Coordinates of N, CA and C and ligand atoms in Angstrom, one line a residue:
M390 N 38.7 127.8 262.9 CA 38.7 129.2 262.5 C 39.8 129.9 262.6
R391 N 40.9 130.5 261.8 CA 42.6 131.3 262.2 C 42.1 132.4 262.1
L392 N 42.7 133.0 262.8 CA 42.8 134.9 262.9 C 44.3 135.3 263.3
M393 N 44.2 136.6 262.6 CA 45.8 136.9 263.0 C 45.2 137.8 264.1
N394 N 43.7 138.3 264.4 CA 43.9 139.5 265.6 C 42.1 139.8 265.4
I395 N 42.0 140.6 266.5 CA 40.9 140.9 266.5 C 40.8 142.2 267.2
I396 N 40.7 143.5 266.8 CA 40.3 144.5 267.4 C 39.1 145.7 267.6
H397 N 39.0 146.0 269.0 CA 37.7 146.6 268.8 C 37.9 148.2 268.7
D398 N 36.7 148.7 268.6 CA 36.2 150.1 268.2 C 37.0 150.8 267.3
S399 N 37.4 150.3 266.0 CA 37.6 150.5 264.9 C 36.6 151.9 264.0
V400 N 37.2 152.8 263.6 CA 36.0 153.6 262.8 C 36.7 153.2 261.8
V401 N 38.3 152.8 261.0 CA 38.0 152.9 259.5 C 37.9 151.8 258.8
D402 N 37.2 150.6 259.5 CA 37.6 149.5 259.1 C 35.7 149.6 259.0
G403 N 34.9 150.2 258.1 CA 33.5 150.3 257.6 C 32.9 151.6 259.0
E404 N 31.5 152.1 258.4 CA 31.1 152.9 259.1 C 30.6 152.2 260.7
G405 N 30.8 153.7 261.3 CA 30.6 153.5 263.0 C 31.6 153.1 263.5
L406 N 31.8 152.6 264.8 CA 32.3 151.8 265.8 C 32.6 150.2 265.2
R407 N 33.5 149.7 265.1 CA 33.4 148.1 264.9 C 34.2 147.4 265.2
T408 N 33.6 146.2 265.9 CA 34.8 145.2 266.2 C 35.4 144.5 265.1
V409 N 36.8 144.3 264.6 CA 37.4 143.7 263.7 C 38.1 142.8 263.6
L410 N 37.2 141.4 262.9 CA 38.1 140.2 263.0 C 39.1 140.0 261.8
F411 N 40.2 140.2 261.8 CA 41.4 140.0 260.6 C 41.6 138.1 260.7
F412 N 41.0 137.9 259.3 CA 40.9 136.3 259.2 C 42.2 135.9 258.5
A413 N 43.1 134.9 258.8 CA 44.2 134.2 258.5 C 44.2 133.6 257.2
G414 N 45.1 133.9 256.3 CA 44.8 133.2 254.5 C 44.6 134.3 254.1
C415 N 45.4 134.9 252.6 CA 45.3 135.2 251.3 C 45.3 135.0 250.3
P416 N 44.8 134.4 249.4 CA 45.5 133.8 248.1 C 45.7 134.9 246.7
H417 N 45.6 136.2 247.4 CA 45.7 137.3 246.7 C 47.3 137.9 246.3
H418 N 47.7 138.1 247.2 CA 49.1 138.5 247.1 C 49.2 139.9 246.4
C419 N 48.7 140.5 246.7 CA 48.6 142.1 245.8 C 50.3 142.6 246.4
R420 N 50.6 143.5 245.6 CA 51.7 144.2 245.1 C 51.4 145.4 246.5
G421 N 52.3 145.5 247.4 CA 51.8 147.0 248.4 C 51.2 146.5 249.5
C422 N 50.8 145.2 249.5 CA 49.6 144.3 250.6 C 49.9 145.0 251.5
H423 N 49.4 145.9 252.9 CA 49.7 146.4 254.2 C 50.0 145.3 255.3
N424 N 49.7 144.0 254.5 CA 48.9 143.1 255.8 C 49.9 141.6 255.2
P425 N 51.2 141.7 254.4 CA 51.6 140.2 254.0 C 51.7 139.2 255.2
Q426 N 51.9 139.3 256.2 CA 51.8 138.3 257.0 C 50.6 137.8 257.0
S427 N 49.6 138.5 256.7 CA 48.6 137.1 256.9 C 47.9 136.6 256.0
W428 N 49.0 136.5 254.6 CA 49.0 135.6 253.9 C 49.1 134.1 253.8
R429 N 49.5 133.6 254.9 CA 50.1 131.9 255.3 C 49.0 131.8 256.5
M430 N 47.9 130.8 255.9 CA 47.2 130.9 257.3 C 47.6 130.1 258.3
Q431 N 49.0 129.8 258.3 CA 49.4 129.2 259.5 C 49.9 130.1 260.0
N432 N 50.1 131.1 260.2 CA 50.4 132.8 260.6 C 49.6 132.5 261.9
G433 N 48.1 132.7 261.7 CA 46.8 133.0 262.0 C 47.1 132.1 264.0
T434 N 46.0 132.3 264.7 CA 45.8 131.8 265.7 C 44.2 130.9 265.6
E435 N 44.8 129.9 265.8 CA 43.0 129.3 266.4 C 42.0 129.8 267.2
M436 N 40.8 130.0 266.5 CA 39.8 130.3 267.7 C 38.4 129.8 267.4
T437 N 37.8 129.0 268.2 CA 36.5 129.0 267.8 C 35.5 129.7 267.9
I438 N 34.5 129.2 266.6 CA 33.2 130.4 266.6 C 32.9 130.7 268.0
A439 N 33.1 129.9 268.7 CA 32.1 130.6 270.3 C 32.9 131.6 270.7
E440 N 34.3 131.0 271.0 CA 35.6 132.3 271.6 C 35.2 134.0 270.9
A441 N 35.2 133.4 269.3 CA 34.8 134.6 268.4 C 33.5 135.1 268.9
V442 N 32.4 134.7 269.3 CA 31.3 135.6 269.2 C 31.0 136.0 270.8
A443 N 31.7 135.4 271.5 CA 32.2 135.8 273.0 C 33.0 137.2 272.8
E444 N 33.9 137.1 272.2 CA 34.8 138.8 272.2 C 33.7 139.6 271.3
I445 N 33.0 139.5 270.1 CA 32.3 140.2 269.7 C 31.0 140.9 270.5
A446 N 30.8 139.6 271.0 CA 29.6 140.2 272.4 C 30.0 141.1 273.6
S447 N 31.2 141.0 273.7 CA 32.0 141.8 275.3 C 31.8 143.2 274.3
N448 N 31.5 143.9 273.2 CA 31.5 144.9 272.7 C 29.9 145.3 272.4
P449 N 29.0 145.3 273.1 CA 27.8 145.3 272.9 C 27.3 146.5 272.2
I450 N 27.7 147.6 271.7 CA 27.5 148.7 270.9 C 28.0 149.0 269.4
A451 N 29.4 148.0 269.3 CA 29.6 147.9 268.1 C 29.4 146.8 267.3
N452 N 29.5 147.3 265.9 CA 29.0 146.4 264.8 C 30.4 145.6 264.3
V453 N 30.3 144.7 263.2 CA 31.1 144.2 263.2 C 31.5 143.8 261.4
T454 N 33.2 143.9 261.6 CA 34.1 143.6 260.1 C 34.7 142.5 259.9
F455 N 34.7 141.7 259.0 CA 35.8 140.6 259.0 C 36.3 141.2 257.5
S456 N 37.8 141.4 258.1 CA 38.9 141.8 257.1 C 40.1 140.8 257.0
G457 N 41.2 141.1 256.8 CA 42.2 139.9 256.5 C 43.5 140.3 255.9
G458 N 44.2 139.4 255.2 CA 43.9 138.2 255.2 C 42.5 138.8 253.9
D459 N 42.0 137.2 254.0 CA 40.6 137.1 253.1 C 39.5 136.7 253.4
P460 N 38.7 136.6 254.5 CA 37.6 135.9 254.8 C 36.6 135.3 254.3
F461 N 37.1 135.6 252.9 CA 36.7 134.4 252.0 C 37.0 133.5 251.9
A462 N 38.5 133.1 252.4 CA 39.3 131.9 252.3 C 39.3 131.0 253.4
Q463 N 38.4 131.8 254.3 CA 37.7 130.4 255.4 C 36.6 130.9 255.2
A464 N 35.8 130.5 254.3 CA 34.5 130.5 253.9 C 33.3 130.1 254.7
E465 N 33.7 128.6 255.3 CA 32.8 128.0 255.7 C 32.8 128.7 257.0
E466 N 33.8 128.6 257.8 CA 33.6 129.0 259.0 C 33.5 130.7 259.2
A467 N 33.7 131.3 258.6 CA 33.2 132.7 258.7 C 31.7 133.0 258.1
Y468 N 31.2 131.8 257.3 CA 29.6 132.2 257.1 C 29.2 131.8 258.3
Q469 N 29.7 130.4 259.1 CA 28.5 130.3 260.8 C 28.8 131.4 261.4
L470 N 29.9 132.3 261.4 CA 30.5 133.4 262.9 C 29.4 134.5 262.0
A471 N 29.1 134.9 260.4 CA 28.5 135.5 260.2 C 26.7 135.3 260.2
L472 N 26.3 134.2 260.9 CA 25.4 134.0 260.9 C 24.9 134.1 262.6
E473 N 26.2 134.0 263.5 CA 26.0 134.8 264.9 C 26.0 135.6 265.1
V474 N 26.7 136.6 263.8 CA 26.7 138.1 264.0 C 25.6 138.7 263.9
K475 N 24.7 138.3 263.5 CA 23.1 138.5 262.6 C 22.3 138.2 263.6
R476 N 22.8 137.6 264.4 CA 21.8 136.8 265.3 C 21.6 138.0 266.5
M477 N 23.3 138.4 266.8 CA 23.2 139.6 267.8 C 22.6 140.8 267.2
G478 N 22.3 140.5 266.3 CA 21.7 142.1 266.1 C 22.3 143.1 265.2
K479 N 24.0 142.6 264.7 CA 24.9 143.6 264.5 C 24.9 143.4 263.0
N480 N 25.6 144.8 262.0 CA 25.7 144.8 260.9 C 27.2 144.4 260.7
L481 N 27.2 143.6 259.6 CA 28.3 142.9 259.2 C 28.7 143.2 257.9
W482 N 30.1 144.0 257.6 CA 30.8 144.8 256.6 C 31.8 143.6 256.4
V483 N 32.2 142.8 254.9 CA 33.1 142.3 254.7 C 34.4 142.6 253.9
Y484 N 35.6 142.5 254.0 CA 36.2 142.7 252.6 C 36.9 141.6 252.2
T485 N 37.0 141.7 251.0 CA 37.7 140.7 250.6 C 38.2 141.1 249.0
G486 N 39.5 139.8 248.7 CA 40.6 140.1 247.2 C 39.4 139.8 246.5
Y487 N 38.6 139.2 246.2 CA 37.7 138.5 245.1 C 36.9 139.8 244.5
T488 N 36.3 139.8 243.2 CA 35.7 140.9 243.1 C 34.2 140.3 243.5
L489 N 33.1 140.8 243.2 CA 31.7 140.0 243.5 C 31.0 139.4 242.6
K490 N 32.1 139.9 240.6 CA 31.5 138.8 240.4 C 32.0 137.8 240.1
Q491 N 33.5 138.0 240.1 CA 34.5 136.7 240.8 C 33.4 135.6 241.1
L492 N 33.0 136.2 242.5 CA 32.3 135.3 243.6 C 31.2 134.7 243.5
L493 N 30.4 135.5 242.7 CA 29.2 135.0 241.9 C 29.8 133.8 240.4
A494 N 30.5 134.1 240.0 CA 31.0 133.5 238.9 C 31.8 131.5 239.2
H495 N 32.8 131.8 239.9 CA 33.5 131.2 240.7 C 33.4 130.7 242.1
G496 N 32.5 131.3 243.0 CA 32.7 131.1 244.0 C 32.4 129.5 244.5
T497 N 32.8 128.9 245.7 CA 32.4 128.3 246.2 C 30.5 128.3 246.6
A498 N 30.2 127.2 247.2 CA 29.1 127.1 247.8 C 28.8 127.7 249.2
E499 N 30.0 127.8 249.9 CA 30.3 128.3 251.4 C 30.5 129.8 250.9
Q500 N 31.0 130.1 250.2 CA 31.2 131.2 249.7 C 30.4 132.1 249.1
R501 N 29.4 131.4 248.5 CA 28.2 132.5 247.8 C 27.5 132.6 249.4
L502 N 27.2 131.7 250.5 CA 26.6 131.9 251.6 C 26.7 132.9 252.6
L503 N 28.5 133.3 252.5 CA 28.8 133.9 252.9 C 27.9 135.6 252.3
L504 N 28.7 135.2 251.0 CA 28.2 137.0 250.3 C 26.6 137.4 250.8
A505 N 25.6 136.3 250.5 CA 24.6 136.7 251.4 C 24.4 137.1 252.4
E506 N 25.4 137.3 253.2 CA 24.8 137.4 254.5 C 25.6 139.0 254.9
C507 N 26.2 139.5 253.5 CA 26.9 140.8 253.9 C 26.4 141.9 253.7
D508 N 25.9 143.0 255.1 CA 25.4 144.0 255.0 C 26.0 145.3 253.9
M509 N 27.6 144.8 253.9 CA 28.3 145.4 252.9 C 29.7 144.9 252.0
L510 N 29.7 144.8 251.4 CA 30.9 144.0 250.6 C 32.3 145.2 250.1
V511 N 33.4 145.0 250.4 CA 34.1 146.0 249.7 C 34.9 145.0 249.3
D512 N 35.0 145.0 248.0 CA 35.8 144.0 247.2 C 37.1 144.2 246.2
G513 N 37.3 143.1 246.2 CA 38.5 143.5 245.0 C 39.8 143.7 245.5
P514 N 41.1 143.5 244.9 CA 42.3 143.6 245.7 C 42.9 144.8 245.6
F515 N 44.3 145.0 246.4 CA 44.3 146.1 246.2 C 45.1 146.5 245.4
V516 N 45.4 147.4 244.4 CA 46.2 148.1 243.1 C 46.7 148.7 244.0
L517 N 48.5 148.7 243.8 CA 49.0 150.1 243.9 C 48.8 150.9 242.8
A518 N 48.9 150.6 241.8 CA 48.9 152.1 240.6 C 47.4 152.8 241.2
E519 N 46.4 152.0 241.9 CA 45.2 152.9 241.7 C 45.0 153.4 243.3
R520 N 46.1 153.6 244.1 CA 46.2 153.7 245.4 C 45.5 155.2 245.5
D521 N 44.6 155.4 246.7 CA 44.5 156.5 247.0 C 43.9 157.0 248.8
I522 N 44.9 157.6 249.1 CA 44.5 157.6 250.4 C 43.3 158.6 251.1
T523 N 42.5 159.2 249.9 CA 41.7 159.8 250.1 C 40.5 158.8 250.5
L524 N 40.2 158.2 250.0 CA 38.7 156.7 250.2 C 38.8 156.4 251.2
A525 N 37.4 156.5 251.6 CA 37.0 156.2 253.3 C 36.6 154.9 253.0
F526 N 37.3 153.7 253.7 CA 36.9 152.4 253.7 C 38.1 151.8 252.4
R527 N 38.3 152.0 251.9 CA 39.5 150.9 251.3 C 40.3 152.3 250.7
G528 N 41.5 151.1 249.8 CA 42.9 151.6 249.6 C 42.9 151.9 248.1
S529 N 42.2 151.3 247.2 CA 42.6 151.5 246.0 C 41.6 151.8 245.2
Q530 N 41.3 152.8 244.0 CA 40.1 153.2 243.3 C 39.4 152.1 242.8
N531 N 39.7 150.9 242.3 CA 39.3 149.8 241.9 C 38.4 149.3 242.8
Q532 N 38.7 149.1 244.5 CA 37.6 148.3 245.1 C 36.1 149.1 245.5
R533 N 35.2 148.7 245.8 CA 34.0 149.4 245.6 C 33.4 148.8 247.2
L534 N 32.4 149.6 247.6 CA 31.7 149.1 248.7 C 30.0 148.7 247.9
I535 N 30.0 147.7 248.3 CA 28.6 146.9 247.6 C 27.6 146.9 248.7
P536 N 26.4 147.7 249.1 CA 25.5 147.3 249.9 C 25.2 146.2 249.3
R537 N 24.1 145.5 250.8 CA 23.1 144.1 250.7 C 22.5 144.1 249.8
S538 N 21.0 145.5 249.6 CA 20.7 145.5 248.4 C 21.4 145.0 246.8
D539 N 22.5 145.3 246.9 CA 22.8 145.6 245.0 C 23.4 144.0 245.0
I540 N 24.4 143.5 246.5 CA 24.4 142.4 246.6 C 23.5 141.7 246.6
R541 N 22.4 141.0 246.9 CA 21.2 140.4 246.5 C 20.9 140.9 245.0
K542 N 20.8 141.5 244.9 CA 20.3 142.0 243.1 C 21.3 141.0 242.3
A543 N 22.6 141.0 242.5 CA 23.3 140.6 241.8 C 23.3 139.1 241.8
I544 N 23.1 138.5 243.1 CA 22.7 137.2 243.4 C 21.8 136.6 242.5
Q545 N 20.9 137.3 243.0 CA 19.5 136.7 241.9 C 19.5 137.1 240.4
A546 N 20.1 137.9 240.0 CA 20.6 138.2 238.6 C 21.3 137.1 238.0
N547 N 22.1 136.7 238.8 CA 23.3 135.1 238.4 C 22.3 134.1 238.4
A548 N 21.6 134.0 239.6 CA 20.7 133.1 239.5 C 20.1 132.5 238.3
A549 N 19.4 133.7 237.9 CA 18.5 133.7 237.0 C 19.7 133.2 235.8
R550 N 20.2 133.8 235.5 CA 21.3 133.3 234.3 C 21.8 131.5 234.6
L551 N 22.0 130.9 235.6 CA 22.5 129.4 235.6 C 21.1 128.6 234.8
Ligands
SF4_1556 S1 43.5 141.3 249.3 FE1 44.1 142.9 251.0 S2 45.5 141.0 252.2 FE2 45.2 140.1 250.4 S3 47.0 140.6 249.4 FE3 45.5 141.7 248.9 S4 45.5 143.8 249.9 FE4 47.1 142.0 251.2

């Protein structure tokens, strides 16, 4: 897995105190992106799942956020790590430039597995024209905070349609 950075005790990347893992690689290339150096996967540093778990475990009271970049660009690794986060009893927020609808309609099997582990999905690209600094936990008005219950309902509705 390739990560740009891990920070501890963030209060701006989800509710409460959070350990934030910034995944390398982002296919969205939004205009006005706050973190364009994260676009290239090669800019990240290789880290094993075990190393990331140890880093997360070093902060027992914090919950966990996957940000980026886009964690869904490394969905297989992010899913494996999400399972470990859940085993630790921690709540998981995941940021993505994809919309929930796109992930359901066109996502890979690994992306859908990761989706099912999110306690909160913050979805959609950053849209400069809809930038709003008053919003909590997101940068533009198109981005939505979608809780696990709504993600589950959308997954079930999508499965029923197939
Ligand atoms: S999804 Fe996020 S990291 Fe990716 S280009 Fe858009 S703002 Fe930047």
